[in-house]
Amino acid sequence: DRVFKGTAKTRERLSVVDELLGIWSLDDYEATLEELEEALIAADFGPKTALKVVDRIRDGIKAGRVKTADDTRVALKDAILELLRKGNEKQGAGSSELKLSSSKPAVILVVGVNGSGKTTTIGKLAHKLSNEGAKVYLVPGDTFRAAAAEQLAEWAKRANVTVGAFQDRAKPQKVIAQGCETALKDGSYDVVICDTAGRLHTAYALMEELEACKKAIGTGTGDQSQPNEVLLVLDGTTGLNMLNQAREFNESVAVTGLILTKLDGSARGGAVVSVVDQLGIPVKFVGVGEALEDLQPFNEDTFADALFP
Ligand code: GDP
């Protein structure tokens, strides 16, 4: 994981930064900083975060630390790295790692709107944990979409993990409570991953349902501190739209980590920085393709290196 994949398009979009630094002159730095700010906004850093980055470079110039184009490049990267670290640290050091209980089973609740890549991501995550030696059990908590459980079962097969079977049209919170109880009683499962519905057009009802699903995990496992992780899957190609979505989910189910999907083929990778900066919720993984292996653990350093090599 020392190289961050899936950022080629974003990097391309940021090539204008290289051009700006190519004509860098300390005599006329304000004009360049302005253009730099625009370039960051165009790469989905968002106005607030772009301003913060440029302000930090300006501080460096005024303090005499930043003089040359190279200094400016280093200052730019440092500013981005600092924003990523600060945002991610709000949930404690080493926050890009999953925090799973050692008592069995650990439970992960996965939320996100339809189309964000939630099902695919659960498949990838199950594969990753399974590869690391964990026995994984999937719970199809999206009882709203007829095909959702089938799709999840499909991914379970690919990842070679177990998926629970439940009655058609059962209440999602019931499916989740039962799923957790089954895994607990079985005793051999290390991690339970619960899928949930993601219908967009009835946001209020969805949020109520998700809160009930979260509580159901405590009921099913007999451990009110569960779930260990509430992961929100966001479509990384939607740029700053992710912010509002994340705020809404966070309000109802207290999100502990983000997974940004579809960063491959997207030029909007800069939004990762603004999401971390604006929300203070750590990014745990990034989706970089449609295959089972295409889930990349998030790391601030490799990400900053990928954007500004
Ligand atoms: P859900 O409705 O949120 O469960 O979304 P799906 O898991 O069905 O994914 C929706 C579409 O996005 C599918 O075509 C996936 O193959 C695609 N997808 C999901 N994650 C990624 C990713 O990281 N990269 C790319 N390129 N496509 C992805």
Coordinates of C-alpha atoms and ligand atoms in Angstrom, one line a residue:
D1 CA 0.0 0.0 0.0
R2 CA 2.9 2.3 -0.4
V3 CA 1.6 3.6 -3.7
F4 CA -1.8 5.3 -3.8
K5 CA -3.8 4.1 -6.8
G6 CA -6.8 5.6 -8.6
T7 CA -5.7 9.2 -8.5
A8 CA -4.4 9.6 -12.1
K9 CA -7.3 11.8 -13.3
T10 CA -7.2 14.0 -10.3
R11 CA -3.4 14.3 -10.8
E12 CA -4.0 15.3 -14.4
R13 CA -6.4 18.0 -13.3
L14 CA -3.8 19.3 -10.9
S15 CA -1.2 19.6 -13.6
V16 CA -2.1 23.3 -13.8
V17 CA -0.4 23.6 -10.4
D18 CA 2.9 22.6 -12.0
E19 CA 2.4 25.2 -14.7
L20 CA 1.8 27.9 -12.1
L21 CA 4.8 26.9 -10.1
G22 CA 6.8 26.9 -13.4
I23 CA 6.3 30.7 -13.6
W24 CA 6.6 31.3 -9.9
S25 CA 8.0 34.6 -8.9
L26 CA 8.2 35.9 -5.3
D27 CA 7.6 39.4 -6.6
D28 CA 4.2 38.6 -7.8
Y29 CA 3.1 35.8 -5.5
E30 CA -0.4 37.1 -4.8
A31 CA -1.5 36.6 -8.4
T32 CA -0.1 33.1 -8.4
L33 CA -1.7 32.2 -5.1
E34 CA -5.1 33.4 -6.4
E35 CA -4.7 31.1 -9.5
L36 CA -3.5 28.3 -7.2
E37 CA -6.7 28.7 -5.2
E38 CA -8.8 28.5 -8.3
A39 CA -6.9 25.4 -9.5
L40 CA -7.6 23.7 -6.2
I41 CA -11.3 24.6 -6.3
A42 CA -11.5 23.3 -9.9
A43 CA -10.0 20.0 -8.5
D44 CA -12.8 19.8 -5.9
F45 CA -11.0 20.9 -2.8
G46 CA -13.9 23.2 -2.2
P47 CA -13.6 26.9 -1.5
K48 CA -13.1 26.7 2.2
T49 CA -10.4 24.1 2.1
A50 CA -8.7 25.7 -0.9
L51 CA -8.6 29.0 1.0
K52 CA -7.0 27.3 4.0
V53 CA -4.3 25.7 1.9
V54 CA -3.4 29.0 0.1
D55 CA -3.5 30.9 3.4
R56 CA -0.9 28.6 4.9
I57 CA 1.4 29.1 1.9
R58 CA 1.0 32.8 2.2
D59 CA 1.9 32.6 5.9
G60 CA 5.0 30.7 4.9
I61 CA 5.9 33.4 2.4
K62 CA 5.4 36.3 4.9
A63 CA 7.5 34.5 7.5
G64 CA 10.3 34.1 5.0
R65 CA 10.2 30.3 5.0
V66 CA 8.8 30.0 1.4
K67 CA 10.8 31.7 -1.3
T68 CA 11.2 29.5 -4.4
A69 CA 8.8 27.4 -6.5
D70 CA 10.1 24.3 -4.8
D71 CA 9.4 25.8 -1.3
T72 CA 5.9 26.6 -2.5
R73 CA 5.4 23.0 -3.7
V74 CA 6.5 21.7 -0.4
A75 CA 4.4 24.2 1.5
L76 CA 1.4 23.2 -0.6
K77 CA 1.8 19.5 0.1
D78 CA 2.5 20.1 3.8
A79 CA -0.7 22.1 4.1
I80 CA -2.8 19.4 2.5
L81 CA -1.1 16.7 4.6
E82 CA -1.8 18.7 7.7
L83 CA -5.5 19.2 6.9
L84 CA -5.8 15.4 6.2
R85 CA -4.0 14.5 9.4
K86 CA -6.0 17.0 11.6
G87 CA -9.3 15.8 10.2
N88 CA -8.5 12.2 10.6
E89 CA -7.1 12.6 14.1
K90 CA -10.4 13.9 15.5
Q91 CA -11.3 10.3 16.0
G92 CA -8.0 9.3 17.5
A93 CA -4.6 8.4 16.2
G94 CA -4.3 5.7 13.6
S95 CA -7.9 6.3 12.7
S96 CA -7.7 5.0 9.2
E97 CA -7.5 1.5 10.7
L98 CA -10.8 -0.3 11.5
K99 CA -11.4 -0.4 15.2
L100 CA -12.9 -3.8 15.8
S101 CA -13.6 -5.4 19.2
S102 CA -11.6 -8.5 20.1
S103 CA -14.7 -10.1 21.5
K104 CA -16.5 -12.0 18.8
P105 CA -18.2 -10.9 16.7
A106 CA -17.1 -7.4 15.9
V107 CA -19.9 -5.6 14.0
I108 CA -19.7 -3.1 11.2
L109 CA -22.8 -1.2 10.0
V110 CA -22.5 0.0 6.4
V111 CA -24.7 2.9 5.3
G112 CA -24.9 5.0 2.1
V113 CA -27.3 6.0 -0.7
N114 CA -28.2 3.6 -3.5
G115 CA -25.7 3.8 -6.3
S116 CA -22.8 4.9 -4.1
G117 CA -21.2 1.5 -4.4
K118 CA -22.3 0.2 -1.0
T119 CA -22.8 -3.5 -2.1
T120 CA -19.6 -3.6 -4.0
T121 CA -17.7 -2.1 -1.1
I122 CA -19.1 -4.6 1.3
G123 CA -17.9 -7.4 -1.0
K124 CA -14.5 -5.9 -1.2
L125 CA -14.3 -5.3 2.6
A126 CA -15.4 -8.9 3.3
H127 CA -12.7 -10.1 0.9
K128 CA -10.1 -8.0 2.6
L129 CA -11.0 -9.1 6.2
S130 CA -11.3 -12.7 5.1
N131 CA -7.9 -12.5 3.5
E132 CA -6.5 -11.2 6.8
G133 CA -7.8 -14.4 8.4
A134 CA -11.2 -13.2 9.8
K135 CA -14.3 -15.3 9.5
V136 CA -16.9 -12.9 8.0
Y137 CA -20.7 -13.0 8.1
L138 CA -22.8 -10.7 6.0
V139 CA -26.3 -9.5 6.9
P140 CA -28.6 -8.3 4.1
G141 CA -30.3 -5.4 5.9
D142 CA -31.5 -3.8 2.7
T143 CA -34.9 -5.4 2.6
F144 CA -36.4 -2.5 0.7
R145 CA -34.8 -3.3 -2.7
A146 CA -35.8 -6.7 -3.9
A147 CA -32.5 -7.5 -5.7
A148 CA -30.3 -6.2 -2.8
A149 CA -30.0 -9.5 -0.9
E150 CA -29.3 -11.4 -4.1
Q151 CA -26.6 -8.9 -5.1
L152 CA -25.0 -9.2 -1.7
A153 CA -25.1 -13.0 -1.9
E154 CA -23.3 -12.7 -5.2
W155 CA -20.5 -10.7 -3.6
A156 CA -20.4 -13.1 -0.7
K157 CA -19.8 -15.9 -3.1
R158 CA -17.0 -14.0 -4.8
A159 CA -15.4 -13.1 -1.5
N160 CA -16.0 -16.6 -0.2
V161 CA -17.8 -15.6 3.0
T162 CA -21.2 -16.5 4.5
V163 CA -24.3 -14.4 4.0
G164 CA -27.4 -14.9 6.2
A165 CA -30.7 -15.8 4.7
F166 CA -33.9 -14.2 5.9
Q167 CA -37.6 -14.1 5.2
D168 CA -38.7 -11.8 2.3
R169 CA -39.9 -8.4 3.4
A170 CA -38.8 -8.8 7.0
K171 CA -38.2 -5.6 8.8
P172 CA -34.6 -4.5 8.4
Q173 CA -34.0 -4.0 12.1
K174 CA -35.3 -7.5 12.7
V175 CA -33.0 -9.0 10.0
I176 CA -30.1 -7.2 11.6
A177 CA -30.9 -8.3 15.1
Q178 CA -31.4 -11.9 14.1
G179 CA -28.2 -11.8 11.9
C180 CA -26.1 -10.6 14.8
E181 CA -27.7 -13.1 17.2
T182 CA -27.0 -16.0 14.8
A183 CA -23.3 -15.0 14.4
L184 CA -23.0 -14.6 18.2
K185 CA -24.5 -18.0 18.9
D186 CA -22.4 -19.6 16.2
G187 CA -19.4 -18.3 18.0
S188 CA -17.0 -18.8 15.1
Y189 CA -17.5 -15.5 13.3
D190 CA -15.0 -12.7 13.8
V191 CA -16.7 -9.9 11.9
V192 CA -20.4 -9.2 11.0
I193 CA -21.0 -6.7 8.2
C194 CA -24.5 -5.4 8.0
D195 CA -25.8 -3.9 4.8
T196 CA -28.6 -1.4 5.0
A197 CA -31.1 0.3 2.6
G198 CA -30.1 3.4 0.7
R199 CA -33.2 4.8 -0.9
L200 CA -32.8 8.5 -1.4
H201 CA -36.3 9.8 -2.0
T202 CA -37.5 9.3 1.5
A203 CA -34.6 10.6 3.5
Y204 CA -36.4 11.0 6.8
A205 CA -37.8 7.5 6.9
L206 CA -34.5 6.1 5.9
M207 CA -32.7 7.8 8.7
E208 CA -35.2 6.5 11.2
E209 CA -34.7 3.0 9.8
L210 CA -30.9 3.3 10.1
E211 CA -31.1 4.4 13.7
A212 CA -33.3 1.4 14.4
C213 CA -30.8 -0.9 12.6
K214 CA -28.0 0.5 14.6
K215 CA -29.8 -0.2 17.9
A216 CA -30.7 -3.7 16.6
I217 CA -27.0 -4.6 16.6
G218 CA -26.8 -3.9 20.3
T219 CA -29.9 -6.1 20.8
G220 CA -28.6 -8.9 18.6
T221 CA -25.2 -9.0 20.1
G222 CA -26.3 -8.2 23.7
D223 CA -23.6 -5.5 23.6
Q224 CA -25.0 -2.0 23.6
S225 CA -21.5 -0.6 22.6
Q226 CA -21.9 -2.3 19.2
P227 CA -21.5 -1.6 16.3
N228 CA -17.8 -1.0 16.4
E229 CA -17.8 0.9 13.2
V230 CA -20.4 2.8 11.3
L231 CA -19.0 3.2 7.8
L232 CA -20.6 5.6 5.3
V233 CA -20.0 4.8 1.6
L234 CA -19.9 7.9 -0.5
D235 CA -19.7 8.2 -4.3
G236 CA -16.3 9.9 -4.8
T237 CA -17.3 11.3 -8.2
T238 CA -20.0 13.6 -6.6
G239 CA -17.4 16.0 -5.2
L240 CA -18.7 18.4 -2.6
N241 CA -22.2 16.8 -2.7
M242 CA -20.6 14.3 -0.4
L243 CA -20.5 16.8 2.4
N244 CA -24.2 17.3 2.8
Q245 CA -24.9 13.6 2.5
A246 CA -22.3 12.8 5.1
R247 CA -23.6 15.4 7.5
E248 CA -27.1 14.0 7.3
F249 CA -26.0 10.4 7.9
N250 CA -23.6 11.5 10.7
E251 CA -26.4 13.2 12.5
S252 CA -28.6 10.1 12.7
V253 CA -26.1 7.2 13.0
A254 CA -22.8 8.9 14.1
V255 CA -20.5 7.8 11.3
T256 CA -17.1 6.5 12.5
G257 CA -15.4 6.3 9.1
L258 CA -15.9 7.0 5.4
I259 CA -15.3 5.0 2.3
L260 CA -15.0 7.0 -0.9
T261 CA -15.7 5.0 -4.0
K262 CA -15.0 5.4 -7.7
L263 CA -11.9 7.5 -7.3
D264 CA -10.5 5.7 -10.3
G265 CA -11.7 7.5 -13.4
S266 CA -12.6 10.5 -11.3
A267 CA -10.9 13.8 -11.5
R268 CA -12.5 14.9 -8.2
G269 CA -10.1 13.2 -5.8
G270 CA -9.4 16.6 -4.2
A271 CA -12.8 16.3 -2.5
V272 CA -11.2 13.8 -0.2
V273 CA -9.2 16.6 1.4
S274 CA -12.3 18.8 1.8
V275 CA -14.4 16.0 3.2
V276 CA -11.8 15.2 5.9
D277 CA -11.2 18.9 6.6
Q278 CA -14.8 19.9 6.8
L279 CA -16.2 16.8 8.6
G280 CA -13.4 15.6 10.7
I281 CA -14.5 12.0 10.0
P282 CA -11.6 9.7 9.0
V283 CA -11.5 8.2 5.5
K284 CA -10.8 4.5 6.1
F285 CA -10.8 3.2 2.6
V286 CA -11.0 4.3 -1.0
G287 CA -12.6 2.4 -3.9
V288 CA -10.4 2.3 -6.9
G289 CA -12.2 -0.1 -9.3
E290 CA -15.0 -2.6 -9.6
A291 CA -13.0 -5.7 -8.7
L292 CA -12.8 -7.5 -5.4
E293 CA -9.2 -6.2 -4.7
D294 CA -10.0 -2.6 -5.5
L295 CA -10.3 -1.3 -2.0
Q296 CA -7.4 0.8 -0.9
P297 CA -6.7 1.6 2.8
F298 CA -6.5 5.3 3.1
N299 CA -3.2 6.8 4.1
E300 CA -2.6 10.6 4.2
D301 CA 1.1 10.4 3.1
T302 CA 0.6 8.2 0.1
F303 CA -2.4 10.1 -0.9
A304 CA -0.7 13.5 -0.7
D305 CA 2.3 12.0 -2.6
A306 CA 0.0 10.7 -5.3
L307 CA -1.6 14.2 -5.8
F308 CA 1.7 16.1 -5.7
P309 CA 4.5 13.7 -6.6
Ligands
GDP1 P1 -25.1 0.4 -4.3 O1 -26.4 0.7 -5.0 O2 -24.7 1.5 -3.4 O3 -25.1 -0.9 -3.6 O4 -24.0 0.3 -5.5 P2 -23.3 -0.9 -6.2 O5 -22.4 -1.6 -5.3 O6 -24.3 -1.7 -6.9 O7 -22.4 -0.1 -7.2 C1 -22.9 0.8 -8.2 C2 -22.0 0.8 -9.4 O8 -20.8 1.4 -9.1 C3 -21.6 -0.6 -9.9 O9 -21.6 -0.5 -11.3 C4 -20.2 -0.8 -9.4 O10 -19.5 -1.7 -10.2 C5 -19.7 0.6 -9.4 N1 -18.6 0.8 -8.4 C6 -18.6 0.6 -7.1 N2 -17.5 0.9 -6.5 C7 -16.6 1.3 -7.5 C8 -15.3 1.8 -7.6 O11 -14.6 2.0 -6.6 N3 -14.8 2.1 -8.8 C9 -15.6 2.0 -10.0 N4 -15.0 2.4 -11.1 N5 -16.8 1.6 -9.9 C10 -17.4 1.3 -8.7

